[in-house]
Tab-separated table of C-alpha atoms and ligand atoms in Angstrom:
chain	number	residue	atom	x	y	z
A	5	MET	CA	-23.048	48.244	40.006
A	6	LYS	CA	-25.562	45.740	41.688
A	7	ARG	CA	-25.013	44.549	45.463
A	8	TYR	CA	-25.320	41.378	47.276
A	9	VAL	CA	-25.175	41.597	50.582
A	10	VAL	CA	-25.333	38.391	52.871
A	11	LEU	CA	-25.990	38.191	56.453
A	12	GLY	CA	-23.742	35.457	58.179
A	13	ALA	CA	-20.496	34.416	57.854
A	14	SER	CA	-20.553	30.138	58.362
A	15	ALA	CA	-21.777	27.167	56.439
A	16	ALA	CA	-24.106	29.206	54.713
A	17	GLY	CA	-22.850	32.461	54.007
A	18	ILE	CA	-19.324	32.023	52.772
A	19	SER	CA	-21.305	29.106	50.329
A	20	GLY	CA	-23.641	31.874	48.989
A	21	ALA	CA	-20.395	34.628	48.720
A	22	ASP	CA	-17.854	32.119	46.967
A	23	MET	CA	-20.836	30.755	44.128
A	24	LEU	CA	-22.274	34.490	44.396
A	25	ARG	CA	-18.295	35.434	42.804
A	26	LYS	CA	-17.735	32.388	40.415
A	27	LEU	CA	-21.062	33.787	39.224
A	28	ASP	CA	-21.232	37.366	38.783
A	29	LYS	CA	-17.819	38.477	38.001
A	30	GLU	CA	-18.844	41.878	38.175
A	31	ALA	CA	-20.923	42.832	41.611
A	32	GLU	CA	-20.058	44.265	44.881
A	33	ILE	CA	-20.351	41.311	47.329
A	34	LEU	CA	-20.507	42.778	51.390
A	35	LEU	CA	-20.144	40.233	53.818
A	36	ILE	CA	-22.100	41.100	57.425
A	37	SER	CA	-21.899	38.752	60.725
A	38	GLU	CA	-21.878	39.034	64.371
A	39	GLU	CA	-18.879	36.990	64.934
A	40	THR	CA	-15.438	37.975	64.410
A	41	GLU	CA	-14.636	35.064	62.812
A	42	ILE	CA	-14.592	32.151	60.314
A	43	TYR	CA	-15.127	28.597	61.406
A	44	SER	CA	-16.979	25.326	61.166
A	45	LYS	CA	-18.515	24.405	64.269
A	46	CYS	CA	-18.730	20.777	63.358
A	47	ILE	CA	-14.092	20.847	63.909
A	48	MET	CA	-14.974	23.460	66.930
A	49	HIS	CA	-14.543	20.546	69.990
A	50	TYR	CA	-10.511	20.517	68.516
A	51	TYR	CA	-10.155	23.742	69.277
A	52	MET	CA	-11.075	22.583	72.841
A	53	SER	CA	-9.218	20.127	73.052
A	54	GLY	CA	-6.868	21.987	72.071
A	55	ASP	CA	-5.528	19.552	68.784
A	56	LYS	CA	-6.261	22.509	66.100
A	57	THR	CA	-6.109	25.976	66.468
A	58	LYS	CA	-8.593	28.968	65.406
A	59	GLU	CA	-6.206	28.979	62.394
A	60	GLN	CA	-6.854	25.450	61.714
A	61	ILE	CA	-10.851	25.294	62.580
A	62	SER	CA	-11.324	27.728	59.615
A	63	PHE	CA	-12.347	26.642	56.084
A	64	ILE	CA	-11.216	29.310	53.753
A	65	ASN	CA	-8.079	30.152	53.330
A	66	LYS	CA	-6.604	33.306	54.344
A	67	THR	CA	-6.628	34.874	51.342
A	68	PHE	CA	-9.638	33.491	49.906
A	69	LEU	CA	-11.800	36.946	50.961
A	70	LYS	CA	-9.506	39.334	48.919
A	71	ASP	CA	-9.088	37.150	45.549
A	72	ASN	CA	-12.979	36.767	45.671
A	73	ARG	CA	-12.926	41.040	46.260
A	74	ILE	CA	-16.070	39.824	48.779
A	75	CYS	CA	-16.206	42.838	51.342
A	76	TRP	CA	-16.465	41.448	54.861
A	77	LYS	CA	-17.870	43.444	57.561
A	78	LYS	CA	-16.938	41.919	60.790
A	79	GLY	CA	-17.970	41.938	64.175
A	80	LYS	CA	-21.623	43.865	63.147
A	81	ARG	CA	-25.171	42.352	64.211
A	82	ALA	CA	-28.102	43.162	61.383
A	83	VAL	CA	-30.781	44.498	63.579
A	84	LYS	CA	-33.514	45.499	61.515
A	85	ILE	CA	-34.136	44.181	57.396
A	86	ASN	CA	-36.488	47.114	55.899
A	87	CYS	CA	-37.616	45.035	52.621
A	88	THR	CA	-39.933	47.616	50.915
A	89	GLU	CA	-36.160	50.083	51.220
A	90	LYS	CA	-33.873	47.566	50.292
A	91	LYS	CA	-32.247	48.023	53.929
A	92	VAL	CA	-30.590	46.454	56.369
A	93	PHE	CA	-29.615	47.495	59.568
A	94	LEU	CA	-26.402	47.586	61.810
A	95	GLU	CA	-25.935	47.405	65.727
A	96	ASP	CA	-24.131	50.796	65.428
A	97	GLY	CA	-27.120	52.737	63.358
A	98	GLU	CA	-25.474	52.074	59.543
A	99	GLY	CA	-28.035	51.260	56.915
A	100	VAL	CA	-27.442	49.040	54.127
A	101	SER	CA	-28.800	48.740	50.643
A	102	TYR	CA	-28.826	45.960	48.695
A	103	ASP	CA	-30.123	45.083	45.633
A	104	LYS	CA	-30.446	40.957	46.659
A	105	LEU	CA	-30.038	39.947	50.480
A	106	LEU	CA	-28.857	36.591	51.185
A	107	ILE	CA	-30.036	35.949	55.283
A	108	ALA	CA	-27.646	32.981	56.081
A	109	THR	CA	-27.739	34.202	59.906
A	110	GLY	CA	-27.763	30.576	61.352
A	111	SER	CA	-29.174	29.569	65.026
A	112	ARG	CA	-28.131	29.273	68.520
A	113	GLY	CA	-28.502	27.001	71.447
A	114	TYR	CA	-32.367	26.133	73.052
A	115	LEU	CA	-32.123	26.140	76.855
A	116	PRO	CA	-34.917	24.119	77.944
A	117	PRO	CA	-38.090	25.717	80.187
A	118	VAL	CA	-36.574	23.838	83.108
A	119	LYS	CA	-37.448	25.244	86.606
A	120	GLY	CA	-33.579	26.884	87.986
A	121	LEU	CA	-31.331	27.427	84.127
A	122	ASP	CA	-32.207	30.789	83.486
A	123	ASN	CA	-30.183	33.493	84.777
A	124	ALA	CA	-27.685	31.278	86.598
A	125	GLU	CA	-23.655	32.487	85.055
A	126	ASN	CA	-22.775	28.729	85.165
A	127	VAL	CA	-25.031	28.006	82.657
A	128	CYS	CA	-23.187	27.778	79.105
A	129	ALA	CA	-24.302	26.743	75.706
A	130	PHE	CA	-22.196	25.314	73.351
A	131	HIS	CA	-22.732	27.266	69.593
A	132	THR	CA	-19.930	29.275	68.987
A	133	LEU	CA	-16.564	29.762	68.920
A	134	GLY	CA	-17.600	32.350	71.821
A	135	ASP	CA	-19.228	29.879	74.076
A	136	CYS	CA	-16.202	27.552	73.390
A	137	GLU	CA	-13.865	29.851	74.931
A	138	ILE	CA	-15.998	30.676	77.505
A	139	VAL	CA	-16.349	27.308	78.391
A	140	LEU	CA	-13.226	26.644	78.663
A	141	LYS	CA	-12.738	29.475	81.028
A	142	LYS	CA	-14.937	28.395	83.606
A	143	ALA	CA	-14.425	24.865	83.202
A	144	CYS	CA	-10.574	25.258	84.140
A	145	THR	CA	-12.368	25.643	87.765
A	146	ALA	CA	-15.320	23.641	87.696
A	147	ARG	CA	-15.395	20.272	89.642
A	148	ASN	CA	-18.685	18.859	88.064
A	149	ILE	CA	-18.768	19.460	84.657
A	150	VAL	CA	-22.225	18.443	83.450
A	151	ILE	CA	-23.712	17.939	79.671
A	152	LEU	CA	-27.357	18.244	79.049
A	153	GLY	CA	-28.078	16.641	76.092
A	154	ALA	CA	-25.635	13.839	74.258
A	155	GLY	CA	-26.117	14.101	70.626
A	156	LEU	CA	-23.765	15.357	68.462
A	157	VAL	CA	-23.183	18.942	69.826
A	158	GLY	CA	-23.030	17.168	73.583
A	159	VAL	CA	-20.448	14.590	72.045
A	160	ASP	CA	-18.498	17.475	70.658
A	161	ALA	CA	-18.858	19.325	74.145
A	162	ALA	CA	-17.860	16.153	76.057
A	163	TYR	CA	-14.769	15.114	73.773
A	164	GLY	CA	-13.184	18.753	73.971
A	165	LEU	CA	-13.462	19.117	77.839
A	166	LEU	CA	-11.946	14.992	77.911
A	167	HIS	CA	-7.842	16.844	78.292
A	168	LEU	CA	-9.044	18.525	80.889
A	169	LYS	CA	-9.560	15.255	83.671
A	170	LYS	CA	-12.665	17.485	85.272
A	171	ARG	CA	-15.544	14.487	86.460
A	172	ILE	CA	-18.244	15.200	83.327
A	173	THR	CA	-21.131	13.756	83.065
A	174	MET	CA	-23.980	13.492	80.350
A	175	LEU	CA	-27.415	13.338	80.426
A	176	ASP	CA	-30.459	12.649	78.200
A	177	VAL	CA	-34.353	11.940	78.055
A	178	ASN	CA	-32.931	9.468	75.134
A	179	SER	CA	-32.147	5.775	76.063
A	180	HIS	CA	-28.825	5.985	73.470
A	181	MET	CA	-26.226	8.784	72.368
A	182	MET	CA	-26.406	10.667	69.216
A	183	ALA	CA	-30.253	9.092	69.419
A	184	VAL	CA	-31.495	11.304	66.137
A	185	GLN	CA	-29.034	9.257	64.029
A	186	LEU	CA	-27.757	6.029	65.491
A	187	ASP	CA	-29.568	3.061	66.669
A	188	GLN	CA	-28.460	1.700	70.357
A	189	ARG	CA	-26.016	-1.083	68.366
A	190	ALA	CA	-23.960	2.369	66.759
A	191	ALA	CA	-24.123	4.449	69.612
A	192	ASP	CA	-22.590	1.453	71.971
A	193	ILE	CA	-19.263	2.199	70.565
A	194	TYR	CA	-18.749	5.604	71.182
A	195	GLU	CA	-20.501	5.271	74.797
A	196	LYS	CA	-18.021	2.613	75.159
A	197	GLU	CA	-15.418	5.289	74.304
A	198	PHE	CA	-16.671	8.277	76.622
A	199	ASP	CA	-16.749	5.348	79.221
A	200	LYS	CA	-13.184	4.297	79.464
A	201	ARG	CA	-12.135	7.675	79.492
A	202	GLY	CA	-14.310	8.105	82.482
A	203	VAL	CA	-17.411	9.814	81.182
A	204	HIS	CA	-20.457	9.520	83.053
A	205	GLN	CA	-23.840	8.866	81.166
A	206	ILE	CA	-26.646	9.066	81.912
A	207	TYR	CA	-29.977	7.916	79.666
A	208	ASN	CA	-33.709	7.966	80.074
A	209	THR	CA	-33.228	11.282	82.314
A	210	GLY	CA	-33.592	15.112	82.073
A	211	ILE	CA	-33.439	18.283	84.537
A	212	LYS	CA	-36.480	18.395	86.843
A	213	GLU	CA	-34.882	21.222	88.545
A	214	ALA	CA	-32.186	23.210	89.056
A	215	LEU	CA	-30.775	24.446	92.811
A	216	LYS	CA	-29.004	27.585	93.140
A	217	ASP	CA	-27.061	29.199	95.856
A	218	ASP	CA	-26.992	32.192	97.369
A	219	ASP	CA	-24.622	33.646	94.193
A	220	GLY	CA	-27.611	32.064	92.599
A	221	ARG	CA	-25.095	29.564	90.798
A	222	ILE	CA	-26.628	26.453	90.058
A	223	ARG	CA	-24.849	23.944	92.613
A	224	GLU	CA	-26.966	21.124	92.274
A	225	LEU	CA	-29.783	19.202	89.915
A	226	ILE	CA	-32.648	17.267	90.478
A	227	LEU	CA	-32.995	14.617	87.288
A	228	THR	CA	-36.495	13.441	86.552
A	229	ASP	CA	-36.216	10.217	88.542
A	230	GLY	CA	-35.694	11.567	91.734
A	231	LYS	CA	-32.085	11.450	91.920
A	232	THR	CA	-29.964	14.504	92.442
A	233	LEU	CA	-26.112	15.317	91.037
A	234	PRO	CA	-23.838	17.909	91.574
A	235	CYS	CA	-23.248	20.563	89.041
A	236	ASP	CA	-21.298	23.592	88.960
A	237	LEU	CA	-20.868	23.958	85.484
A	238	LEU	CA	-23.867	23.551	83.113
A	239	ILE	CA	-23.520	22.803	79.303
A	240	ILE	CA	-26.590	23.528	77.545
A	241	ALA	CA	-26.608	20.454	74.343
A	242	ALA	CA	-30.460	20.103	74.325
A	243	GLY	CA	-31.228	21.186	70.730
A	244	THR	CA	-30.842	24.558	68.672
A	245	ARG	CA	-33.174	26.916	67.212
A	246	ALA	CA	-33.356	29.407	64.249
A	247	ASN	CA	-32.663	33.346	65.056
A	248	THR	CA	-35.356	34.499	63.537
A	249	GLU	CA	-35.177	37.756	66.199
A	250	LEU	CA	-34.421	40.460	62.828
A	251	LEU	CA	-37.561	38.658	60.564
A	252	GLU	CA	-39.389	39.937	63.299
A	253	GLN	CA	-40.456	43.323	61.880
A	254	THR	CA	-40.408	41.346	57.745
A	255	ASP	CA	-43.292	40.832	56.699
A	256	LEU	CA	-41.040	37.655	55.259
A	257	LYS	CA	-43.273	34.653	55.664
A	258	ARG	CA	-41.700	32.095	58.379
A	259	ASP	CA	-43.044	28.805	60.181
A	260	GLN	CA	-42.426	27.039	63.521
A	261	TYR	CA	-39.046	26.509	62.612
A	262	GLY	CA	-38.100	29.269	60.913
A	263	LEU	CA	-37.953	31.001	57.725
A	264	LEU	CA	-39.478	29.957	54.420
A	265	ILE	CA	-37.593	29.427	51.307
A	266	ASN	CA	-38.975	27.530	47.816
A	267	GLU	CA	-36.391	24.828	46.188
A	268	TYR	CA	-34.735	28.067	45.008
A	269	SER	CA	-33.958	29.275	48.368
A	270	GLN	CA	-35.947	32.546	47.926
A	271	THR	CA	-38.185	33.643	50.943
A	272	SER	CA	-42.001	35.528	50.476
A	273	ASP	CA	-40.176	38.687	49.214
A	274	ARG	CA	-37.977	38.168	45.475
A	275	SER	CA	-35.266	40.853	46.634
A	276	VAL	CA	-34.116	38.168	49.736
A	277	TYR	CA	-33.286	34.697	50.170
A	278	GLY	CA	-32.387	32.477	53.357
A	279	ALA	CA	-29.962	29.315	53.475
A	280	GLY	CA	-29.302	27.318	56.371
A	281	ASP	CA	-30.348	26.852	59.977
A	282	ILE	CA	-31.951	29.577	59.922
A	283	THR	CA	-34.469	27.661	58.179
A	284	GLY	CA	-34.833	25.344	61.134
A	285	LYS	CA	-35.136	22.430	58.772
A	286	ASN	CA	-32.083	20.443	58.125
A	287	MET	CA	-29.833	21.759	60.276
A	288	VAL	CA	-26.311	20.465	58.989
A	289	TRP	CA	-23.720	21.778	57.641
A	290	PRO	CA	-24.037	20.720	54.121
A	291	SER	CA	-27.697	21.456	53.799
A	292	ALA	CA	-26.551	25.250	54.265
A	293	ALA	CA	-23.818	25.179	51.920
A	294	LYS	CA	-26.208	23.417	49.262
A	295	GLU	CA	-29.234	25.830	50.197
A	296	ALA	CA	-26.816	29.119	49.768
A	297	MET	CA	-25.186	27.681	46.637
A	298	THR	CA	-28.588	27.294	44.958
A	299	ALA	CA	-29.180	31.080	46.491
A	300	ALA	CA	-26.517	32.487	44.459
A	301	TYR	CA	-28.163	30.374	41.535
A	302	HIS	CA	-31.176	32.023	41.902
A	303	MET	CA	-29.962	35.763	42.360
A	304	THR	CA	-28.135	35.970	39.976
A	305	GLY	CA	-30.526	34.909	37.518
A	306	THR	CA	-30.277	31.556	36.920
A	307	LYS	CA	-32.795	28.286	38.333
A	308	PHE	CA	-31.413	25.672	39.659
A	309	PRO	CA	-33.338	23.977	42.159
A	310	MET	CA	-32.833	22.463	44.965
A	311	THR	CA	-32.686	18.388	45.947
A	312	ASP	CA	-32.832	17.248	49.663
A	313	PHE	CA	-30.304	15.030	49.289
A	314	PHE	CA	-27.971	15.578	52.301
A	315	LYS	CA	-31.378	16.116	54.339
A	316	GLY	CA	-30.568	14.603	58.109
A	317	LYS	CA	-26.649	12.748	56.377
A	318	ALA	CA	-24.750	13.327	59.107
A	319	THR	CA	-20.981	11.830	59.526
A	320	ILE	CA	-18.811	10.810	62.395
A	321	HIS	CA	-15.960	10.893	63.349
A	322	THR	CA	-15.065	10.553	67.156
A	323	PHE	CA	-12.181	8.932	68.230
A	324	ASN	CA	-12.129	8.103	65.038
A	325	ILE	CA	-14.684	5.814	64.607
A	326	PRO	CA	-16.145	6.837	61.226
A	327	THR	CA	-19.899	6.527	61.116
A	328	MET	CA	-22.065	7.529	58.365
A	329	ALA	CA	-25.617	8.080	58.991
A	330	TYR	CA	-28.213	8.947	56.856
A	331	GLY	CA	-32.674	9.583	57.697
A	332	LEU	CA	-33.929	7.520	60.363
A	333	PRO	CA	-31.992	5.528	62.506
A	334	LYS	CA	-34.708	2.584	63.488
A	335	ALA	CA	-37.929	1.768	61.650
A	336	PRO	CA	-40.706	2.694	62.996
A	337	ASP	CA	-43.339	-0.019	62.630
A	338	ASP	CA	-42.902	-3.708	61.173
A	339	SER	CA	-44.277	-2.709	57.318
A	340	TYR	CA	-40.515	-1.085	56.807
A	341	THR	CA	-37.703	-3.521	56.197
A	342	VAL	CA	-34.258	-3.829	57.545
A	343	GLU	CA	-31.093	-5.268	55.976
A	344	ILE	CA	-28.431	-6.151	58.520
A	345	LYS	CA	-25.160	-6.838	58.319
A	346	GLU	CA	-21.805	-6.932	61.218
A	347	LYS	CA	-18.342	-7.638	60.362
A	348	GLU	CA	-15.816	-10.274	62.416
A	349	ASN	CA	-13.683	-6.421	62.208
A	350	GLY	CA	-16.618	-4.707	64.265
A	351	SER	CA	-18.275	-2.688	61.108
A	352	TYR	CA	-22.134	-2.114	61.303
A	353	GLN	CA	-24.465	-1.969	58.290
A	354	LYS	CA	-27.998	-0.888	58.421
A	355	VAL	CA	-30.164	-0.332	55.799
A	356	ILE	CA	-34.077	1.161	56.377
A	357	HIS	CA	-36.466	0.875	53.446
A	358	LYS	CA	-40.258	0.433	52.443
A	359	GLU	CA	-42.023	0.164	49.207
A	360	GLY	CA	-38.574	0.264	47.324
A	361	LYS	CA	-37.574	3.642	48.793
A	362	ILE	CA	-34.496	4.247	51.592
A	363	PHE	CA	-35.572	6.104	54.438
A	364	GLY	CA	-32.611	5.300	56.352
A	365	MET	CA	-28.768	4.091	56.334
A	366	ILE	CA	-25.822	3.571	58.918
A	367	LEU	CA	-22.719	2.734	58.340
A	368	GLN	CA	-19.937	2.200	60.889
A	369	GLY	CA	-16.543	1.213	60.420
A	370	ASP	CA	-15.829	0.269	57.236
A	371	LEU	CA	-17.878	2.893	54.972
A	372	TYR	CA	-16.927	1.782	51.304
A	373	PHE	CA	-21.147	0.946	50.485
A	374	ALA	CA	-21.549	4.508	51.245
A	375	GLY	CA	-20.839	6.001	47.430
A	376	ILE	CA	-23.848	2.945	46.528
A	377	LEU	CA	-25.905	4.152	48.987
A	378	ASN	CA	-25.381	7.524	48.008
A	379	GLN	CA	-26.271	7.114	44.582
A	380	LEU	CA	-29.399	5.287	45.159
A	381	ILE	CA	-30.611	7.806	47.589
A	382	SER	CA	-29.621	10.907	45.272
A	383	THR	CA	-30.732	8.866	42.025
A	384	LYS	CA	-33.835	8.345	44.242
A	385	ALA	CA	-33.778	4.748	42.625
A	386	ASP	CA	-36.938	2.265	43.587
A	387	ILE	CA	-34.821	-0.444	44.881
A	388	ARG	CA	-37.654	-3.277	44.364
A	389	LYS	CA	-36.411	-2.899	40.802
A	390	LEU	CA	-33.022	-4.236	41.714
A	391	ASP	CA	-33.004	-8.059	42.254
A	392	LYS	CA	-30.905	-8.106	45.432
A	393	PRO	CA	-31.108	-6.776	48.952
A	394	VAL	CA	-30.001	-3.560	48.895
A	395	LEU	CA	-26.728	-4.888	51.176
A	396	GLU	CA	-25.441	-7.476	48.830
A	397	LEU	CA	-25.816	-4.838	46.061
A	398	GLU	CA	-22.223	-3.683	43.786
A	399	TYR	CA	-21.685	-0.720	41.520
A	400	GLY	CA	-21.531	-3.142	38.295
A	401	ASP	CA	-25.376	-3.890	39.618
A	402	LEU	CA	-26.014	-0.320	39.466
A	403	ILE	CA	-24.504	0.826	35.974
A	404	GLY	CA	-26.136	-2.522	34.351
A	405	SER	CA	-29.209	-1.888	35.302
A	406	SER	CA	-29.281	2.310	36.027
A	407	ARG	CA	-32.130	2.305	32.751
A	408	GLU	CA	-34.350	-0.414	35.178
A	409	VAL	CA	-34.094	1.588	38.089
A	410	GLY	CA	-37.076	4.030	38.491
A	411	HIS	CA	-37.491	7.036	39.974
A	412	ILE	CA	-40.045	8.172	43.159
B	23	LIG	C1	-21.118	22.346	67.623
B	23	LIG	C2	-21.573	21.847	66.763
B	23	LIG	C3	-20.786	20.569	65.775
B	23	LIG	C4	-21.948	20.953	64.629
B	23	LIG	N1	-21.473	19.916	64.543
B	23	LIG	C5	-21.986	18.930	63.071
B	23	LIG	C6	-21.056	17.849	62.287
B	23	LIG	O1	-20.800	17.662	62.514
B	23	LIG	N2	-21.975	18.325	60.993
B	23	LIG	C7	-22.919	18.877	60.074
B	23	LIG	O2	-23.249	18.358	59.369
B	23	LIG	N3	-23.615	20.214	61.073
B	23	LIG	C8	-22.622	19.805	62.416
B	23	LIG	N4	-23.572	21.076	63.214
B	23	LIG	C9	-24.112	21.734	62.430
B	23	LIG	C10	-23.690	23.127	61.828
B	23	LIG	O3	-22.888	23.752	61.864
B	23	LIG	C11	-24.502	24.147	61.038
B	23	LIG	O4	-25.947	23.291	61.079
B	23	LIG	C12	-24.182	25.325	60.188
B	23	LIG	O5	-23.455	25.454	60.629
B	23	LIG	C13	-25.289	25.975	59.757
B	23	LIG	O6	-24.240	26.888	59.347
B	23	LIG	P1	-25.059	28.120	59.080
B	23	LIG	O7	-24.767	28.873	58.106
B	23	LIG	O8	-26.553	28.115	59.026
B	23	LIG	O9	-25.603	28.820	60.848
B	23	LIG	P2	-24.171	29.559	61.348
B	23	LIG	O10	-23.484	28.006	61.476
B	23	LIG	O11	-24.816	29.346	62.842
B	23	LIG	O12	-23.591	30.985	61.386
B	23	LIG	C14	-24.718	31.957	61.663
B	23	LIG	C15	-23.774	33.245	60.995
B	23	LIG	O13	-24.890	34.064	61.446
B	23	LIG	C16	-24.019	35.261	62.199
B	23	LIG	N5	-24.981	36.077	62.903
B	23	LIG	C17	-25.993	35.527	62.954
B	23	LIG	N6	-26.947	36.768	63.590
B	23	LIG	C18	-26.059	37.863	62.936
B	23	LIG	C19	-27.148	39.129	62.660
B	23	LIG	N7	-28.174	39.389	63.420
B	23	LIG	N8	-26.210	39.696	62.641
B	23	LIG	C20	-25.064	39.377	61.627
B	23	LIG	N9	-24.374	38.345	61.705
B	23	LIG	C21	-25.249	36.913	62.569
B	23	LIG	C22	-22.977	34.880	63.077
B	23	LIG	O14	-22.415	35.707	63.489
B	23	LIG	C23	-22.330	33.491	62.266
B	23	LIG	O15	-21.703	34.172	61.090
B	23	LIG	C24	-22.829	21.528	64.697
B	23	LIG	C25	-23.226	22.414	65.042
B	23	LIG	C26	-22.858	22.505	66.388
B	23	LIG	C27	-23.010	23.981	66.998
């Protein structure tokens, strides 16, 4: 019987295993993960805030593995892959053979090379459920919590800690919150909500050095503007890196970001596939799931190439304020056209395009326009062929002109 081995049990691993079973009813599917829980990182902050239990942040139902005859080896770290022998080796020495392998071992938080940050007991990541438990425990006794990074991860960490009523400061080298996804106008509303809840925010500033006490614990941060900040818990949310250690002794091709895959999620070895954050690109949940499903198709013998529809797409619901962002938050130069629409109810719409192609969009508050924009983006429509500004379009305009709308 054919054996598919899937390394990693998160967005990519679970989506891949699920699709493998849909496409191959007979094969053996073996899922291996270092962690012992299956949960969504996107809603992990609700566990930290006490709004949800561990069970409620799971994204599979209780019988998923049994129903799909997926054997899960949990709490097992893979340490080596031998592509010639088609074997994965686990930390406890066990060797697991595969016919086809899907590597979906994801990513981890990045510790910036700042003097004093390494080996400090009160520096934590916020990337896994395990990190979440550690942060919660340490936060209970901390007085001054600093979160380095006000991107999606930093914002989640801050939200998750609000209920502890501690002094929280968010630091970011960018000029505003979630700067990769949002412009200042869209970020404003979230910054104000955090402000109202007492979260201090410092932008355009990073950490120059962390000063430690005699026990090796950070007690104060020297910032890049020369000011100092008291700190007895530092949460690092300043970037993500692919978990590439496992690939090091293999010939699997990599680039500076992570594992290289083609449009079928296949690596440089014909029996090995990759999906999700391990590639170091498009590090968002929908991309991980889609790459894994694409891999499953190819692993079971169907060619179903992937499009980059989800690249850079983010949805934000912090404080129940919905925002959807795609691509560039700001026009890089004057050669781009920027359309903006603001309504009295606070809703905000922005589209950035050039030569008929959409490069970025932000929808905040009212998301009804998302369907139209998604359609334009996914069909790669040439918007020059539509005779209205993008933000004036209605569904009827797309249907009526579908044959005239070209693809680029
Ligand atoms: C706090 C936070 C909030 C986020 N919010 C959003 C959001 O709102 N929207 C969005 O689209 N994306 C969000 N993301 C990003 C999204 O969660 C990731 O893109 C997605 O989880 C990637 O899935 P993955 O399966 O590739 O890897 P991961 O989720 O990193 O999972 C990796 C899996 O591999 C296992 N593993 C790792 N190493 C080994 C090994 N050596 N052996 C065996 N198993 C191993 C792990 O145990 C885990 O099961 C967020 C991320 C974080 C950290």
